Coordinates of C-alpha atoms in Angstrom, one line a residue:
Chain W
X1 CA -9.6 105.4 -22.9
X2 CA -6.5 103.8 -24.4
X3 CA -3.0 105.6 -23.2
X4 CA -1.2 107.6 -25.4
X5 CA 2.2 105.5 -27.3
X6 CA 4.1 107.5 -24.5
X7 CA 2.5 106.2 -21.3
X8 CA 2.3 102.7 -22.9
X9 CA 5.8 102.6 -23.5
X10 CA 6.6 104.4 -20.1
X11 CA 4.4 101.3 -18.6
X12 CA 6.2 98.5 -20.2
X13 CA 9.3 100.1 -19.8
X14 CA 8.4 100.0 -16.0
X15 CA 7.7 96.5 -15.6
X16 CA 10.7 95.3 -17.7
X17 CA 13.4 97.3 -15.8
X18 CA 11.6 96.8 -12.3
X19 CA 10.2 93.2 -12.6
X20 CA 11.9 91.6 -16.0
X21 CA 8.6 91.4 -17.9
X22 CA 9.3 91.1 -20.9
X23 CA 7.8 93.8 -23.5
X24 CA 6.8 91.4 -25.7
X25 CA 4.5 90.1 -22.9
X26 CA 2.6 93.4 -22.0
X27 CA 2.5 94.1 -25.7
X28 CA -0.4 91.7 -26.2
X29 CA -1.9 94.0 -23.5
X30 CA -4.5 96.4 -24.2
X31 CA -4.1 99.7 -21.8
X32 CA -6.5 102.3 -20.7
X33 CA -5.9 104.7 -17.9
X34 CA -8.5 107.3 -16.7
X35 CA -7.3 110.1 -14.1
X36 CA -5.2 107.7 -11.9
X37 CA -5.7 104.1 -12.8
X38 CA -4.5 102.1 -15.5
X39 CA -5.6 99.0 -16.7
X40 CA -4.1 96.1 -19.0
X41 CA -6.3 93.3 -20.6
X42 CA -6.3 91.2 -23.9
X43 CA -9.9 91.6 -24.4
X44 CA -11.2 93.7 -26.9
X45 CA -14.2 97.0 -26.5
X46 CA -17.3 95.7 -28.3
X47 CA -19.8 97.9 -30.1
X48 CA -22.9 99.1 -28.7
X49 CA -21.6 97.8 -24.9
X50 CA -21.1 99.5 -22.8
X51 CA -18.5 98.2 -20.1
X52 CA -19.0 98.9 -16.6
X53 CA -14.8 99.4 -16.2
X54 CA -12.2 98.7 -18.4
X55 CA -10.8 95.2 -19.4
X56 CA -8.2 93.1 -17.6
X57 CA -6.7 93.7 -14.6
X58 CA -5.5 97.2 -12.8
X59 CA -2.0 97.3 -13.7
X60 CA -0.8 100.3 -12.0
X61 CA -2.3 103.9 -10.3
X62 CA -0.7 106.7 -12.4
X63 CA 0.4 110.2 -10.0
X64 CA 2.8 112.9 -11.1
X65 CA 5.9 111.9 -12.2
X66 CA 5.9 108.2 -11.2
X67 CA 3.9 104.8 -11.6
X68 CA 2.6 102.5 -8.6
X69 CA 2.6 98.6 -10.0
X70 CA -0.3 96.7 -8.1
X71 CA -0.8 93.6 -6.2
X72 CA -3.4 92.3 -8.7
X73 CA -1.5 92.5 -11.3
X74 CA 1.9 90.9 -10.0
X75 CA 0.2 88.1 -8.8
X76 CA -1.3 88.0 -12.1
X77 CA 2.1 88.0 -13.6
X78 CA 3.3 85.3 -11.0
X79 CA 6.4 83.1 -12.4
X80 CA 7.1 85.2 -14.9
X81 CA 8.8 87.9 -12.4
X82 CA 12.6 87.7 -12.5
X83 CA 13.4 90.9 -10.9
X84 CA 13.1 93.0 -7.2
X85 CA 11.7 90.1 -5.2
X86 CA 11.8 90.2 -2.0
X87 CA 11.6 87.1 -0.1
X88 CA 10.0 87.0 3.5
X89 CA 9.6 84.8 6.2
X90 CA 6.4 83.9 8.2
X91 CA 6.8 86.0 11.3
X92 CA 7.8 89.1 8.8
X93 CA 5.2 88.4 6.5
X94 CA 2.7 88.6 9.6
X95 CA 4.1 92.1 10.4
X96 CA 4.0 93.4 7.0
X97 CA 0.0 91.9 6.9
X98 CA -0.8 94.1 9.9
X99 CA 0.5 97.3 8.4
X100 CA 4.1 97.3 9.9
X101 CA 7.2 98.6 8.2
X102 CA 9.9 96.3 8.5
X103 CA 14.2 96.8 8.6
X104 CA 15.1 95.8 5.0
X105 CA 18.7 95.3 4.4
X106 CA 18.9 94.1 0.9
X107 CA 19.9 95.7 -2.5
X108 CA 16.4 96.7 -4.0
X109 CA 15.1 99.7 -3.7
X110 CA 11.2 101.2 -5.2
X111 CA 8.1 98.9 -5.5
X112 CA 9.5 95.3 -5.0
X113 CA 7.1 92.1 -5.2
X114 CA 6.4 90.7 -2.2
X115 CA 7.4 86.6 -2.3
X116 CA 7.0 84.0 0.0
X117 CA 7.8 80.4 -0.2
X118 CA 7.6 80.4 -4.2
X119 CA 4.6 82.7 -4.4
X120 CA 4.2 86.0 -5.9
X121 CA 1.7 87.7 -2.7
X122 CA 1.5 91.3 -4.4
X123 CA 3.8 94.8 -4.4
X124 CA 5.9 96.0 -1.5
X125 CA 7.8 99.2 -1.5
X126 CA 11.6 98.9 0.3
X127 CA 12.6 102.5 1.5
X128 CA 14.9 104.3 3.8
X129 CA 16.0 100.9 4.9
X130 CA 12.3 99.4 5.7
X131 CA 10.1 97.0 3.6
X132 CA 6.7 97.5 4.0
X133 CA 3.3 95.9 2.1
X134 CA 0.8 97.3 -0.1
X135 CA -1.3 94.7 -0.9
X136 CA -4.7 96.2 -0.5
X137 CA -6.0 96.3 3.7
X138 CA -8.9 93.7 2.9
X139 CA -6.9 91.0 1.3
X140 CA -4.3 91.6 3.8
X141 CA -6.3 90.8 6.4
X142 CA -8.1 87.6 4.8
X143 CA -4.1 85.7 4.5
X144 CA -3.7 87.1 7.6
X145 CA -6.6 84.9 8.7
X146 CA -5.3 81.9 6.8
X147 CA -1.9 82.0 7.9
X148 CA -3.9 82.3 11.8
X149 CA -5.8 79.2 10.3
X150 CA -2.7 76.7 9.1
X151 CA -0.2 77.7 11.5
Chain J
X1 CA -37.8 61.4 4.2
X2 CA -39.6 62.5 1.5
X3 CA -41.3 65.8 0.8
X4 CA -44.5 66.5 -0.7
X5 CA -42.0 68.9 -3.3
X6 CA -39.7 66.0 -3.7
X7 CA -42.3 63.6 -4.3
X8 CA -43.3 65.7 -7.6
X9 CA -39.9 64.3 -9.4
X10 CA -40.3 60.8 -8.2
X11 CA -41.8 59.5 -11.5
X12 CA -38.6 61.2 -13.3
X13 CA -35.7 60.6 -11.2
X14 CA -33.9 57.4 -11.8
X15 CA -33.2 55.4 -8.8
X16 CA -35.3 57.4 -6.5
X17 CA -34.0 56.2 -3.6
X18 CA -30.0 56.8 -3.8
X19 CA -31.4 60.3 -4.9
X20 CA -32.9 60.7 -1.8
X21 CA -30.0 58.9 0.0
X22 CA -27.6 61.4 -1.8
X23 CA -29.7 64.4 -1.3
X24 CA -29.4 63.7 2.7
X25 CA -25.6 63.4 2.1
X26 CA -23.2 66.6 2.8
X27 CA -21.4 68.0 -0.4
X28 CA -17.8 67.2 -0.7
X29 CA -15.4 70.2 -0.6
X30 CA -14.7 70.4 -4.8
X31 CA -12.0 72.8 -6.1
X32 CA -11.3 73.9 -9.6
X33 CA -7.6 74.5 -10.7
X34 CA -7.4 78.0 -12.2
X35 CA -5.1 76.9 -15.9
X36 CA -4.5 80.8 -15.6
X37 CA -1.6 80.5 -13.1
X38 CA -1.6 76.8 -12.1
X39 CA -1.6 73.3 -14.0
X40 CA -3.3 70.3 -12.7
X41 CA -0.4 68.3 -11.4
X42 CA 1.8 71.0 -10.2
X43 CA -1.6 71.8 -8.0
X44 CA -2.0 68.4 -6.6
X45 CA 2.0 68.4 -6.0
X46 CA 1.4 71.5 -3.4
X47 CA -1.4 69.5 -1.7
X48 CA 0.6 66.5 -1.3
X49 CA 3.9 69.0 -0.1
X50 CA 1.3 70.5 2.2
X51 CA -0.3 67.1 3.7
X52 CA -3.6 67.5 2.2
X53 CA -5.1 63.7 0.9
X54 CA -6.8 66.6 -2.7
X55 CA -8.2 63.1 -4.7
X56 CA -8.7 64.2 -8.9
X57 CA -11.4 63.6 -10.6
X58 CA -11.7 60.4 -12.6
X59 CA -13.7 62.2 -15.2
X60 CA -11.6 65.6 -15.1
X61 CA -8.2 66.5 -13.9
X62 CA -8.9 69.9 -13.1
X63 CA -11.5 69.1 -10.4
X64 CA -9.9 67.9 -6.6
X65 CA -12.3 66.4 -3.8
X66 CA -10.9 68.2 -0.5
X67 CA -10.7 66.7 3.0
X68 CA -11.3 70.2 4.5
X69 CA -13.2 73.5 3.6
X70 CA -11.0 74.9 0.4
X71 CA -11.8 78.6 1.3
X72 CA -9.4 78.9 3.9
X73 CA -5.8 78.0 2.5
X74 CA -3.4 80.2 1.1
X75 CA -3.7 78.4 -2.6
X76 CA -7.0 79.7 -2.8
X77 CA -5.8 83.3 -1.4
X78 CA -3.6 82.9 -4.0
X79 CA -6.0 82.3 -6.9
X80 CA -4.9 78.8 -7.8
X81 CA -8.1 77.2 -7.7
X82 CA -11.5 78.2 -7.2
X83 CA -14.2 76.1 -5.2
X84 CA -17.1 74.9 -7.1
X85 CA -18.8 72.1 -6.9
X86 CA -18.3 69.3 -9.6
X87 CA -22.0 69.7 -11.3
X88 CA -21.3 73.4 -11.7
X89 CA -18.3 73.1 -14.4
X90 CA -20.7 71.2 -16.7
X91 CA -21.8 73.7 -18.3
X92 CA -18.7 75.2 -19.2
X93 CA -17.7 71.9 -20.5
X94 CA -20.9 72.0 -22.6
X95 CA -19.7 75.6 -24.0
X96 CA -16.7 74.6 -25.3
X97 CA -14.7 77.6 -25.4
X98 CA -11.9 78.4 -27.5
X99 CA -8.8 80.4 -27.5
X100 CA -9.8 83.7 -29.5
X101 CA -13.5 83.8 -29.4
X102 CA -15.9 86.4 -28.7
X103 CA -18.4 84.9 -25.9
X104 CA -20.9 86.1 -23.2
X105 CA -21.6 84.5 -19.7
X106 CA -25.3 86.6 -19.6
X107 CA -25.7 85.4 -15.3
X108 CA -22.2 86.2 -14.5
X109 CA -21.7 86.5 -10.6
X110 CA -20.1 85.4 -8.6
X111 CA -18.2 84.0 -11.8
X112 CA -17.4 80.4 -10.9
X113 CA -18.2 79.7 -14.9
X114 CA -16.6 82.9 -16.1
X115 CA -13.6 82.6 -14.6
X116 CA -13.7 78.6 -16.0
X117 CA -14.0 80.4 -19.0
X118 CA -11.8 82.3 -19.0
X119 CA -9.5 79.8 -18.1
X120 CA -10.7 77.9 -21.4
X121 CA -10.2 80.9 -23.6
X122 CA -6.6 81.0 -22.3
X123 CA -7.0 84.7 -21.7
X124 CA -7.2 85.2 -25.5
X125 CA -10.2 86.9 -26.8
X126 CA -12.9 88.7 -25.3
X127 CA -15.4 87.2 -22.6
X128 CA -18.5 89.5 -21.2
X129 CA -19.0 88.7 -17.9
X130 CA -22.7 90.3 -17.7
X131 CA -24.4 91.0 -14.1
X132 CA -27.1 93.7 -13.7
X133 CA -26.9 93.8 -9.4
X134 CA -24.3 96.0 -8.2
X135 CA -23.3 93.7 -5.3
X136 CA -23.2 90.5 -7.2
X137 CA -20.8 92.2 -9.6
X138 CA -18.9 93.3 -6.5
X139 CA -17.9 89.2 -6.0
X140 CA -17.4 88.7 -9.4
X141 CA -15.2 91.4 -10.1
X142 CA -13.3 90.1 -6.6
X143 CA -12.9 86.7 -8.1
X144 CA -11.6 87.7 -11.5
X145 CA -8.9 89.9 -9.7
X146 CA -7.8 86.7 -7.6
X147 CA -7.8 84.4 -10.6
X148 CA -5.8 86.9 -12.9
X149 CA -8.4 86.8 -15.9
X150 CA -7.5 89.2 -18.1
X151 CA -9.7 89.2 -21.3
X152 CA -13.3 90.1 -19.6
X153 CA -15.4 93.1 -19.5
X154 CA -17.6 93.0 -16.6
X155 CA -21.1 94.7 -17.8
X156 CA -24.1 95.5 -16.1
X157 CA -27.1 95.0 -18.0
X158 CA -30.9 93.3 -16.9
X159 CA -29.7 90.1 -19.4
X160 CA -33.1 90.0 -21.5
X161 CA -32.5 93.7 -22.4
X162 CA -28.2 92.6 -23.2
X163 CA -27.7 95.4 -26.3
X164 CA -27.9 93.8 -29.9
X165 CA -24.8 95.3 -31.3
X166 CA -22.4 92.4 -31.1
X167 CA -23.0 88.9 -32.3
X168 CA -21.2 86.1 -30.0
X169 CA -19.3 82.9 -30.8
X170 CA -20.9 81.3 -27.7
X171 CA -23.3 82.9 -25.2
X172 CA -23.7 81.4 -21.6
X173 CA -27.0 81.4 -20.2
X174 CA -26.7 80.1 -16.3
X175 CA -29.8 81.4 -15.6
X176 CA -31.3 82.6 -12.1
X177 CA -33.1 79.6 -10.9
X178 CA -35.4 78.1 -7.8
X179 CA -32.0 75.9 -6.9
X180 CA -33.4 73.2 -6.2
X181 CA -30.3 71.0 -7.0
X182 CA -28.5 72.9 -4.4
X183 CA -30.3 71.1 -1.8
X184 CA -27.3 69.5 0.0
X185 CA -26.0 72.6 0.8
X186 CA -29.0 74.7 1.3
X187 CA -31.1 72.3 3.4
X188 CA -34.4 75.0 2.7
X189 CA -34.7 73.4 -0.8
X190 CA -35.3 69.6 0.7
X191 CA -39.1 70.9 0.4
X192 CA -38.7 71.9 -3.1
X193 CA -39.4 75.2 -4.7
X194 CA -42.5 76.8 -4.8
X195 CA -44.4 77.1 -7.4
X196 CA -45.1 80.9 -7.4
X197 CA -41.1 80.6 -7.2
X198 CA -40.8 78.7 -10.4
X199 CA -43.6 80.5 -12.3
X200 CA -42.1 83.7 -11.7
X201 CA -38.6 82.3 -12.5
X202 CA -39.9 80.7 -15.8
X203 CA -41.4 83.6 -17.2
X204 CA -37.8 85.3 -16.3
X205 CA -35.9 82.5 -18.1
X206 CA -37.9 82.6 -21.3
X207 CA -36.9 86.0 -21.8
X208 CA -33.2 85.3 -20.7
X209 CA -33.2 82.4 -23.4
X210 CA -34.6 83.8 -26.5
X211 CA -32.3 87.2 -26.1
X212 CA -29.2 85.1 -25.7
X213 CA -30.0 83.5 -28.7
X214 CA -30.4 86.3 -30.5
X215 CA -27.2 87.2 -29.6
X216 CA -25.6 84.6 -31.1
X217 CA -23.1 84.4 -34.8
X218 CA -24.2 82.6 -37.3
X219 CA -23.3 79.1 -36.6
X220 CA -23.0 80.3 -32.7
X221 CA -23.6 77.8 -29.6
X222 CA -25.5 78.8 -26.9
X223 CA -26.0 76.7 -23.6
X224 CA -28.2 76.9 -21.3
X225 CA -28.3 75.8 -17.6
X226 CA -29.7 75.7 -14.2
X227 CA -29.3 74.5 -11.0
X228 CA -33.1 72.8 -10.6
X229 CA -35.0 70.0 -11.2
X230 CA -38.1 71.6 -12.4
X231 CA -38.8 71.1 -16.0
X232 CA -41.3 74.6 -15.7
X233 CA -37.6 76.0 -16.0
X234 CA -35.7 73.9 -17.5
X235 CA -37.7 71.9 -20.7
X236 CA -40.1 74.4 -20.9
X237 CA -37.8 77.0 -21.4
X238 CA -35.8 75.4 -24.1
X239 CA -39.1 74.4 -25.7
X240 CA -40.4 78.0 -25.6
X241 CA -37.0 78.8 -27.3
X242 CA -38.0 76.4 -30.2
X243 CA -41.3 77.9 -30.7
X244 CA -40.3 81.1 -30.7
X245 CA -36.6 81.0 -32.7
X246 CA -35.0 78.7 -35.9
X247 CA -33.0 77.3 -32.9
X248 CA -31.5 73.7 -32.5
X249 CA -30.4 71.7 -30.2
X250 CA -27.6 70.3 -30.0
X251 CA -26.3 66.6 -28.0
X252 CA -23.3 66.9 -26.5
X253 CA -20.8 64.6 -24.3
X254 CA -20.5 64.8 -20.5
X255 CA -17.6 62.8 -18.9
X256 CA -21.1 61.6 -15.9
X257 CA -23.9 59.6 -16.2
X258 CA -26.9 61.6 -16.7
X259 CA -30.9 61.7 -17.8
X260 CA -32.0 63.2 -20.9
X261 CA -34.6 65.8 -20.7
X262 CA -37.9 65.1 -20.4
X263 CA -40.4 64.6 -22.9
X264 CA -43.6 65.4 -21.3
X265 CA -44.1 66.7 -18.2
X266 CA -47.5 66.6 -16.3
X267 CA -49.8 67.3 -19.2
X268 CA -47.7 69.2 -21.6
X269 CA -45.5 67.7 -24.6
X270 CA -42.2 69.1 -25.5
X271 CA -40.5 68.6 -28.5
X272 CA -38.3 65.0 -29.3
X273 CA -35.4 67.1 -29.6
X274 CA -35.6 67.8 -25.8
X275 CA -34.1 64.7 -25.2
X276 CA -30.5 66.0 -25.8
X277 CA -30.8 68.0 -23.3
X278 CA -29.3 66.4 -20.3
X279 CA -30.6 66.4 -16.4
X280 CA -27.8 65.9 -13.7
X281 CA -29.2 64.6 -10.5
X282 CA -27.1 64.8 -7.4
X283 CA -26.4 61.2 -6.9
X284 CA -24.8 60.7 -10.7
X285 CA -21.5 62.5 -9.6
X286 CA -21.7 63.2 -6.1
X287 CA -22.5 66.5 -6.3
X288 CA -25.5 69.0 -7.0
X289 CA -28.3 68.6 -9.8
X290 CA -29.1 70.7 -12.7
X291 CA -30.2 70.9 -16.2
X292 CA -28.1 71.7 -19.2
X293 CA -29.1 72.4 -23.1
X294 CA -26.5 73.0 -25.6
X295 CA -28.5 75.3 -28.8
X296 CA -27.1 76.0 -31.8
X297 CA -28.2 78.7 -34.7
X298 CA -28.0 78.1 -38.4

């Protein structure tokens, strides 16, 4: 169902003061969040269909008192991120794909998206001092596999 | 070598033999750019950066021939194409979608068309990506996550029962078919279908067709498609169609050389119209065969 005015603005809030999205962006976005997961698209509900989950993309997981972005969606959002990338190299990015946290010395702090080379990979989190992934396990595994593949 | 299957088509295949030449020939690796998060030449810039000879299409910039399987390389990890073979964006190209539209793939998975689509529609509007088999939808709903399409509702209906309550700009029919124009890849179909395969299919299709078309706005295109050569599925289908609805057909351009649809077949007649339809056989591009109809309603 679609989120109240308060969640949508707390969303787009989110992504313009952790990434630099701008809100004019995510306002074309439609958002509907059951218990825990919200979801952005530009499509539009249809009568009489019944939709077998919401349109778009999952944007974020919703829990008490804070918002989780997603992988999907930051890859989604690509080139248009401006703020708390993190950049990685290929022997970190291999730890991070096997589930290791990594020392993280840099400024940001929260979800961070994960970048390597010029690509967008998915959300991170930096903290106490560590970076870790949390891309989902599957599709950590499959670059894992490519990066075994072309290297 | 010939098979008994094959030989059926011989008397409507042009150039029989560099058909059967190609249809002995391995696929080339084809990838789609994904206009979503990529353009064209920005693609073909990372293959050259990475080392990788990616030749465009002469007939469409999107499409690259690879010198290696596409599946296993970062760019696709990344969602920045989607392999596909060439014949298979044809009927997108046939759809003609538009920025703002309200249209329905009816055969979604795995959503090679849908996400070309998509793509097409800009992510503006609202596409239906319809698939009734819970695992199916499982790769479809993987591929529209990795492509970043955001304007489609994945829905799970059998596709001749689709609910009436929305009329659509342009419906998609790629309809479940014997594959026989997949026979580079899958070398099973060298023998043909059978035809307890393409009966069963047929009956399956005419359904499929006449419901999509009743799905369709005022002034609505629908297209129609398969991956075979038989006309039991292809002509017959669109013929049914004709009896049964005020449908027309519509001719179209495709950037390949290509047959029109048959006329007759064995000892039935189909309709004159039938020749704008258009029959893709694997030696015209390099690529699979199939069948394509672009319908329109008053």
């Amino acid at each position: 169902m679609p989120v109240s005015p308060e969640l949508r603005k707390e969303i787009t809030s989110f992504y313009e003061r952790q990434f630099g999205i701008p809100e004019s962006f995510l306002q074309e976005l439609a958002i509907e969040a059951n218990k825990e997961e919200i979801w952005g698209g530009t499509g539009v509900s249809l009568p009489g269909i019944y939709s077998a989950r919401a349109i778009g993309l999952r944007i974020g997981r919703n829990f008490p008192g804070s918002f989780k972005p997603t992988s999907v969606f930051l890859s989604a959002l690509g080139a248009r991120i401006s703020r708390s990338e993190v950049s990685i190299e290929l022997e970190d990015l291999r730890k991070l794909l096997l589930g290791h946290r990594i020392p993280y010395s840099g400024t940001e702090r929260g979800y961070v998206a994960l970048k390597y080379r010029d690509d967008i990979l998915g959300c991170g989190r930096c903290h106490d001092s560590k970076l870790r992934a949390l891309i989902p396990t599957g599709r950590r595994r499959e670059l894992l596999e490519i990066l075994r593949t072309h290297s | 070598m010939e098979s008994n299957s094959q030989l059926r088509y011989r008397p409507i295949i042009d150039d029989w033999d560099t058909f059967l030449s190609s249809a002995q020939t391995p696929l080339p690796y084809v990838v789609r750019t994904n206009t979503l998060k990529i353009e064209s030449p920005a693609l073909q810039q990372r293959f050259v950066a990475a080392g990788i000879d990616a030749v465009s299409y002469a007939w469409s910039d999107e499409l690259f021939e690879m010198p290696e399987p596409p599946g296993r390389r970062i760019e696709h990890w990344l969602g920045l194409y989607y392999a596909q073979e060439a014949v298979q964006t044809l009927p997108v190209m046939a759809l003609d979608p538009q920025p703002g539209e309200t249209i329905l793939d009816l055969c979604a998975a795995p959503g090679g068309k849908a996400t070309f689509i998509a793509a097409r529609m800009h992510n503006q509007g609202t596409l239906v990506a319809n698939e009734p088999s819970g695992r199916r939808q499982m790769s479809l709903l993987a591929n529209i996550n990795r492509l970043g399409v955001l304007n489609t509702m994945i829905t799970a209906y059998q596709g001749e029962n689709f609910p009436m309550g929305t009329r659509f700009d342009r419906v998609l029919v790629d309809a479940p078919c014997s594959a026989e124009g997949t026979l580079r890849k899958e070398s099973s179909l060298q023998q043909g279908a059978s035809m307890n395969t393409i009966s069963r299919l047929a009956r399956l299709q005419k359904r499929l067709i006449v419901r999509a078309f009743d799905l369709l706005a005022p002034g609505g295109c629908l297209v129609y498609s398969t991956c075979t050569f038989a006309p039991e599925e292809n002509e017959a289908v669109v013929t049914h169609l004709l009896q049964e609805r005020d449908a027309r057909i519509s001719p179209f351009n495709i950037p390949i050389k290509a047959s029109p649809g048959l006329t007759g077949w064995l000892n039935e007649a189909f309709p004159a119209e039938i020749q704008h339809c258009v029959r893709v056989y694997p030696h015209h591009l390099n690529s699979g065969g199939g069948f394509l109809a672009r319908i329109t309603r008053a």
